[in-house]
Amino acid sequence: MINLISDTVTKPTPGMLEAMMQAEVGDDVFGEDPTVNALEEKVAQMFGKEAALYCPSGTMTNQIAIKVHTQPLDEVICDEYSHIYQYETAGYAYNSGVGINLIKGTNGKITAEQVAAAIKPRYDWLPISRLVVLENTCNKGGGSYYTLEEIRPIQELCREKGLALHLDGARLFNALVETGESTQEVGAHFDSVSLCLSKGLGAPVGSVLIGRKDFIQQARRLRKVMGGGMRQAGYLAAACIYALDHQVERLRDDNERARRIGEVLQGLNYVESVRPVQSNILIFDLVEGLTADKFLEELKARGINASAFGPQTVRFVTHLDFTEQMMDQVLAVLKQI
């Protein structure tokens, strides 16, 4: 089967497996795993921050960031498509006791003007606006991404109003290979960054939370209470280091393949519309009378797995294990249906 369900389905490459097997390990709960320490130092330096924390998932890094940045009865401002709202089981409420203030942006992206309008006045009967979260790239927005030019006004507003700014960098490098912007520039615009390494970068497990030293010290305690303290995690961290060293630039291939599929879909009579394809996520709507479930059954019968994103909406995600040969087969199937 050709798997276009997600870029989380990737398997370690031979080089990554070798790096994992050669990793020097210790007990990371005691801070004694040298490979985890090396990963955290590497990522902190990449983003120009003081410290970093390796966690099992991007959901955990996001939830820890919300918890450190806020107090109960505060609120988080984000786009209505944001992963922290859509796909993290209302963890902002469960873990942090905060509300959420949703903005209707464009393909998952919000503006400084919208954030300014969303900030609540200080009344006893209103939550305190405390944190803004941006997602780059935005999953439900079809892989849309912010440029630094778009982020800068939001960062300046947050600084002026005393709000923290967190980046859910789930597929950040898919954006950076397109914009040419540096990790140092990104880090300078945010109080904290969550960087996922188990999607397009191909590592099997893990995300890193990046920020100030005191922020990460508190985050480390929260990781423990959430059950995220791992022991000989260096075997996993080694895969993350390998991914950062060897598998960033190839993300251009994933983005380009998604664009090529999108171009073909635009010319097919069963496709109503294709969302703008900016990175490796492709979302399209089917014509009236054709459901996503029916379409996916047809794809599966022809050896392709994908996912529904609504009653008549389908998502494809290209990734490390999606080869050029598979690409040709997918295009042929789409034209045959």
Coordinates of C-alpha atoms in Angstrom, one line a residue:
M1 CA 0.0 0.0 0.0
I2 CA 1.1 3.6 -0.7
N3 CA 0.5 5.5 2.5
L4 CA -0.6 9.1 2.2
I5 CA -2.4 9.3 5.5
S6 CA 0.3 11.2 7.2
D7 CA 4.1 12.0 7.3
T8 CA 4.1 10.4 10.8
V9 CA 4.2 6.9 9.1
T10 CA 7.8 7.1 8.1
K11 CA 10.3 4.5 9.1
P12 CA 14.0 5.1 10.0
T13 CA 16.4 5.0 7.1
P14 CA 19.4 2.6 7.3
G15 CA 21.7 5.5 8.2
M16 CA 19.3 6.6 11.0
L17 CA 19.1 3.0 12.3
E18 CA 22.9 2.8 12.4
A19 CA 23.1 6.1 14.4
M20 CA 20.5 4.8 16.8
M21 CA 22.4 1.6 17.4
Q22 CA 25.7 3.5 18.0
A23 CA 24.1 6.0 20.5
E24 CA 25.7 6.5 23.9
V25 CA 22.9 6.4 26.5
G26 CA 22.3 7.1 30.1
D27 CA 19.3 7.9 32.4
D28 CA 17.7 11.1 31.0
V29 CA 15.5 11.6 34.1
F30 CA 18.7 12.2 35.9
G31 CA 20.0 14.3 33.0
E32 CA 22.6 11.7 32.3
D33 CA 21.9 10.6 28.8
P34 CA 24.6 12.2 26.7
T35 CA 22.8 11.8 23.4
V36 CA 19.6 13.5 24.7
N37 CA 21.8 16.3 26.1
A38 CA 23.5 16.7 22.7
L39 CA 20.2 16.9 20.9
E40 CA 18.8 19.5 23.4
E41 CA 22.0 21.6 23.1
K42 CA 22.0 21.3 19.3
V43 CA 18.4 22.5 18.9
A44 CA 18.7 25.3 21.5
Q45 CA 21.7 26.6 19.6
M46 CA 19.9 26.3 16.2
F47 CA 17.2 28.6 17.4
G48 CA 19.3 30.9 19.5
K49 CA 17.7 29.9 22.8
E50 CA 19.3 29.0 26.1
A51 CA 17.9 25.5 26.6
A52 CA 15.7 22.8 25.2
L53 CA 13.7 19.7 26.4
Y54 CA 13.2 16.4 24.5
C55 CA 9.7 15.0 24.8
P56 CA 7.8 12.1 23.4
S57 CA 5.4 14.1 21.3
G58 CA 4.4 17.5 19.9
T59 CA 1.2 17.4 21.9
M60 CA 3.3 17.2 25.1
T61 CA 5.6 20.0 24.1
N62 CA 2.7 22.2 23.2
Q63 CA 0.8 21.4 26.4
I64 CA 3.9 22.0 28.6
A65 CA 4.4 25.4 26.9
I66 CA 0.8 26.4 27.6
K67 CA 1.1 25.3 31.2
V68 CA 4.4 27.3 31.8
H69 CA 3.1 30.4 30.0
T70 CA -0.3 30.6 31.7
Q71 CA -2.2 30.5 35.0
P72 CA -5.7 29.1 35.5
L73 CA -8.4 31.5 34.3
D74 CA -6.1 32.8 31.6
E75 CA -6.8 32.3 27.9
V76 CA -4.9 31.3 24.8
I77 CA -5.4 33.1 21.5
C78 CA -5.1 31.0 18.3
D79 CA -6.6 30.2 14.9
E80 CA -9.7 28.0 14.9
Y81 CA -7.7 25.4 12.8
S82 CA -4.9 25.3 15.4
H83 CA -3.7 21.8 16.4
I84 CA -3.8 22.8 20.2
Y85 CA -7.6 23.3 19.7
Q86 CA -8.5 20.7 17.1
Y87 CA -6.4 17.7 18.0
E88 CA -5.0 17.8 21.6
T89 CA -8.1 16.6 23.4
A90 CA -8.8 20.0 25.0
G91 CA -5.6 19.7 26.9
Y92 CA -5.4 23.4 27.4
A93 CA -8.4 23.1 29.7
Y94 CA -7.5 19.8 31.3
N95 CA -3.8 20.5 32.0
S96 CA -3.8 24.3 32.5
G97 CA -7.3 25.4 33.4
V98 CA -7.3 28.0 30.7
G99 CA -9.8 29.0 28.1
I100 CA -9.3 29.4 24.3
N101 CA -10.1 32.4 22.2
L102 CA -10.4 31.3 18.6
I103 CA -9.8 33.5 15.6
K104 CA -11.1 32.8 12.1
G105 CA -8.0 33.3 10.1
T106 CA -7.1 32.4 6.5
N107 CA -6.1 28.8 6.0
G108 CA -5.0 28.6 9.7
K109 CA -3.1 31.9 9.7
I110 CA -4.0 34.9 11.8
T111 CA -2.9 38.6 11.6
A112 CA -1.7 41.1 14.2
E113 CA -4.9 43.0 13.7
Q114 CA -7.0 40.0 14.5
V115 CA -4.9 39.2 17.6
A116 CA -5.3 42.9 18.8
A117 CA -9.1 42.6 18.4
A118 CA -9.1 39.4 20.4
I119 CA -7.3 40.6 23.4
K120 CA -9.8 41.0 26.3
P121 CA -10.0 44.0 28.6
R122 CA -9.2 43.3 32.2
Y123 CA -12.6 42.7 33.9
D124 CA -13.2 40.3 36.7
W125 CA -15.7 38.3 34.6
L126 CA -13.3 37.8 31.7
P127 CA -10.3 35.5 31.3
I128 CA -6.9 37.2 31.0
S129 CA -5.4 37.0 27.5
R130 CA -2.0 35.6 28.2
L131 CA -0.6 33.6 25.3
V132 CA -0.7 33.5 21.5
V133 CA 0.0 30.3 19.6
L134 CA 0.9 30.1 15.9
E135 CA 1.2 26.8 14.0
N136 CA 3.8 26.4 11.2
T137 CA 2.9 24.7 9.0
C138 CA -0.8 24.5 9.8
N139 CA -2.1 21.0 9.3
K140 CA -5.8 21.8 9.0
G141 CA -4.9 24.8 6.9
G142 CA -3.5 22.6 4.2
G143 CA 0.2 23.0 5.1
S144 CA 0.0 26.8 5.0
Y145 CA 2.9 28.7 6.6
Y146 CA 3.8 32.0 8.1
T147 CA 6.8 34.0 6.8
L148 CA 8.8 36.1 9.3
E149 CA 7.3 39.2 7.7
E150 CA 3.9 37.9 8.8
I151 CA 5.1 36.9 12.2
R152 CA 6.9 40.1 13.1
P153 CA 3.8 42.3 13.6
I154 CA 2.3 39.6 15.8
Q155 CA 5.5 39.4 17.9
E156 CA 5.7 43.1 18.3
L157 CA 2.0 43.3 19.4
C158 CA 2.6 40.5 21.9
R159 CA 5.6 42.3 23.3
E160 CA 3.7 45.6 23.6
K161 CA 0.7 43.9 25.3
G162 CA 2.7 41.6 27.6
L163 CA 1.5 38.4 25.9
A164 CA 3.8 35.3 25.4
L165 CA 4.1 34.0 21.9
H166 CA 4.6 30.2 21.3
L167 CA 5.2 28.5 18.0
D168 CA 3.8 25.0 17.3
G169 CA 6.5 24.1 14.8
A170 CA 5.0 20.8 13.8
R171 CA 6.3 20.9 10.3
L172 CA 8.5 24.0 10.6
F173 CA 11.3 22.8 8.3
N174 CA 8.8 22.2 5.5
A175 CA 8.2 25.9 5.7
L176 CA 11.8 27.0 6.1
V177 CA 13.0 25.1 3.0
E178 CA 10.5 27.2 1.0
T179 CA 11.1 30.6 2.6
G180 CA 14.9 30.3 3.1
E181 CA 14.6 31.8 6.5
S182 CA 16.9 30.6 9.3
T183 CA 16.1 28.9 12.6
Q184 CA 17.9 31.7 14.4
E185 CA 15.5 34.2 12.9
V186 CA 12.5 32.1 13.9
G187 CA 13.8 31.7 17.4
A188 CA 14.2 35.4 17.8
H189 CA 10.5 36.0 17.2
F190 CA 9.1 33.5 19.8
D191 CA 9.2 33.0 23.6
S192 CA 9.1 29.2 23.0
V193 CA 9.1 26.8 20.1
S194 CA 7.9 23.3 19.8
L195 CA 9.8 21.4 17.0
C196 CA 8.5 18.0 15.9
L197 CA 11.1 15.6 14.5
S198 CA 8.8 12.6 13.8
K199 CA 7.0 13.9 10.8
G200 CA 8.7 14.8 7.6
L201 CA 12.1 14.7 9.2
G202 CA 11.6 11.0 9.7
A203 CA 12.6 10.3 13.3
P204 CA 10.5 7.6 14.9
V205 CA 9.7 9.5 18.1
G206 CA 10.0 13.0 19.6
S207 CA 9.6 16.7 19.7
V208 CA 11.8 19.3 21.4
L209 CA 10.6 22.3 23.4
I210 CA 12.9 25.3 23.2
G211 CA 13.1 28.5 25.3
R212 CA 14.8 30.3 28.1
K213 CA 16.7 28.3 30.8
D214 CA 14.2 29.1 33.5
F215 CA 11.3 28.2 31.2
I216 CA 12.8 24.8 30.4
Q217 CA 13.6 24.1 34.0
Q218 CA 9.9 24.4 34.8
A219 CA 9.0 22.5 31.6
R220 CA 11.2 19.6 32.7
R221 CA 9.2 19.2 35.9
L222 CA 6.0 19.3 34.0
R223 CA 7.3 16.7 31.5
K224 CA 7.9 14.4 34.5
V225 CA 4.4 14.9 36.0
M226 CA 2.8 14.2 32.6
G227 CA 4.7 10.9 32.4
G228 CA 7.2 12.1 29.8
G229 CA 10.4 11.4 31.6
M230 CA 12.2 8.8 29.6
R231 CA 15.2 6.8 30.6
Q232 CA 17.7 5.6 27.9
A233 CA 16.1 7.9 25.4
G234 CA 19.4 8.5 23.6
Y235 CA 18.5 5.8 21.1
L236 CA 15.6 7.9 20.0
A237 CA 17.4 11.2 20.3
A238 CA 20.2 9.9 18.0
A239 CA 17.5 9.5 15.3
C240 CA 16.5 13.1 15.8
I241 CA 20.1 14.3 15.5
Y242 CA 20.5 12.3 12.3
A243 CA 17.3 13.7 10.9
L244 CA 18.4 17.3 11.5
D245 CA 21.9 16.6 10.0
H246 CA 20.7 14.6 6.9
Q247 CA 17.0 15.0 6.2
V248 CA 16.1 18.6 6.2
E249 CA 16.8 19.6 2.6
R250 CA 15.0 16.6 1.2
L251 CA 11.7 18.1 2.5
R252 CA 11.7 20.1 -0.7
D253 CA 10.9 16.9 -2.5
D254 CA 7.9 16.3 -0.4
N255 CA 6.6 19.8 -0.9
E256 CA 7.1 19.6 -4.7
R257 CA 5.4 16.2 -5.0
A258 CA 2.4 17.6 -3.1
R259 CA 2.2 20.5 -5.6
R260 CA 2.4 18.1 -8.6
I261 CA -0.5 16.0 -7.2
G262 CA -2.5 19.2 -6.7
E263 CA -1.9 20.3 -10.3
V264 CA -3.3 17.0 -11.5
L265 CA -6.3 17.1 -9.1
Q266 CA -7.3 20.6 -10.4
G267 CA -8.0 19.1 -13.8
L268 CA -10.2 16.2 -12.7
N269 CA -14.0 16.3 -13.0
Y270 CA -14.6 14.7 -9.5
V271 CA -12.7 17.4 -7.7
E272 CA -14.6 20.5 -6.7
S273 CA -11.6 22.5 -5.4
V274 CA -8.0 22.2 -4.2
R275 CA -6.7 24.2 -1.3
P276 CA -3.5 26.2 -1.9
V277 CA -0.6 23.7 -1.8
Q278 CA 2.3 25.4 0.0
S279 CA 4.1 22.4 1.6
N280 CA 3.6 18.7 1.9
I281 CA -0.1 18.7 2.9
L282 CA -2.7 18.6 0.2
I283 CA -6.4 19.1 1.0
F284 CA -9.1 18.9 -1.7
D285 CA -12.9 18.9 -1.9
L286 CA -14.9 16.4 -3.9
V287 CA -17.9 17.3 -6.0
E288 CA -21.4 17.0 -4.7
G289 CA -22.6 13.4 -4.6
L290 CA -19.2 11.9 -4.0
T291 CA -18.3 11.4 -0.3
A292 CA -14.8 11.2 1.1
D293 CA -15.5 7.7 2.4
K294 CA -16.5 6.4 -1.0
F295 CA -13.5 8.0 -2.7
L296 CA -11.1 6.6 -0.1
E297 CA -12.6 3.1 -0.6
E298 CA -11.8 3.4 -4.3
L299 CA -8.3 4.6 -3.6
K300 CA -7.7 1.7 -1.1
A301 CA -8.9 -0.8 -3.7
R302 CA -6.2 0.5 -5.9
G303 CA -3.4 0.4 -3.3
I304 CA -3.5 3.9 -1.9
N305 CA -4.3 4.9 1.7
A306 CA -5.4 8.5 2.6
S307 CA -7.6 10.2 5.1
A308 CA -10.9 12.0 5.2
F309 CA -10.8 15.6 6.4
G310 CA -14.6 16.2 6.2
P311 CA -17.7 14.6 4.6
Q312 CA -16.4 15.5 1.1
T313 CA -12.8 16.5 1.9
V314 CA -9.7 14.4 1.5
R315 CA -6.1 15.0 2.8
F316 CA -2.9 13.6 1.2
V317 CA 0.5 14.0 3.0
T318 CA 3.7 13.4 1.1
H319 CA 6.7 12.2 3.1
L320 CA 10.1 10.5 3.3
D321 CA 8.8 7.0 2.3
F322 CA 6.7 8.3 -0.6
T323 CA 9.0 7.7 -3.6
E324 CA 8.9 9.0 -7.2
Q325 CA 7.7 5.6 -8.4
M326 CA 4.8 5.8 -5.9
M327 CA 4.2 9.3 -7.1
D328 CA 3.8 8.1 -10.7
Q329 CA 1.4 5.3 -9.5
V330 CA -0.8 7.8 -7.5
L331 CA -1.1 10.2 -10.5
A332 CA -2.1 7.3 -12.8
V333 CA -4.7 6.1 -10.3
L334 CA -6.2 9.6 -9.8
K335 CA -6.5 10.0 -13.6
Q336 CA -8.2 6.5 -13.9
I337 CA -10.9 6.9 -11.3

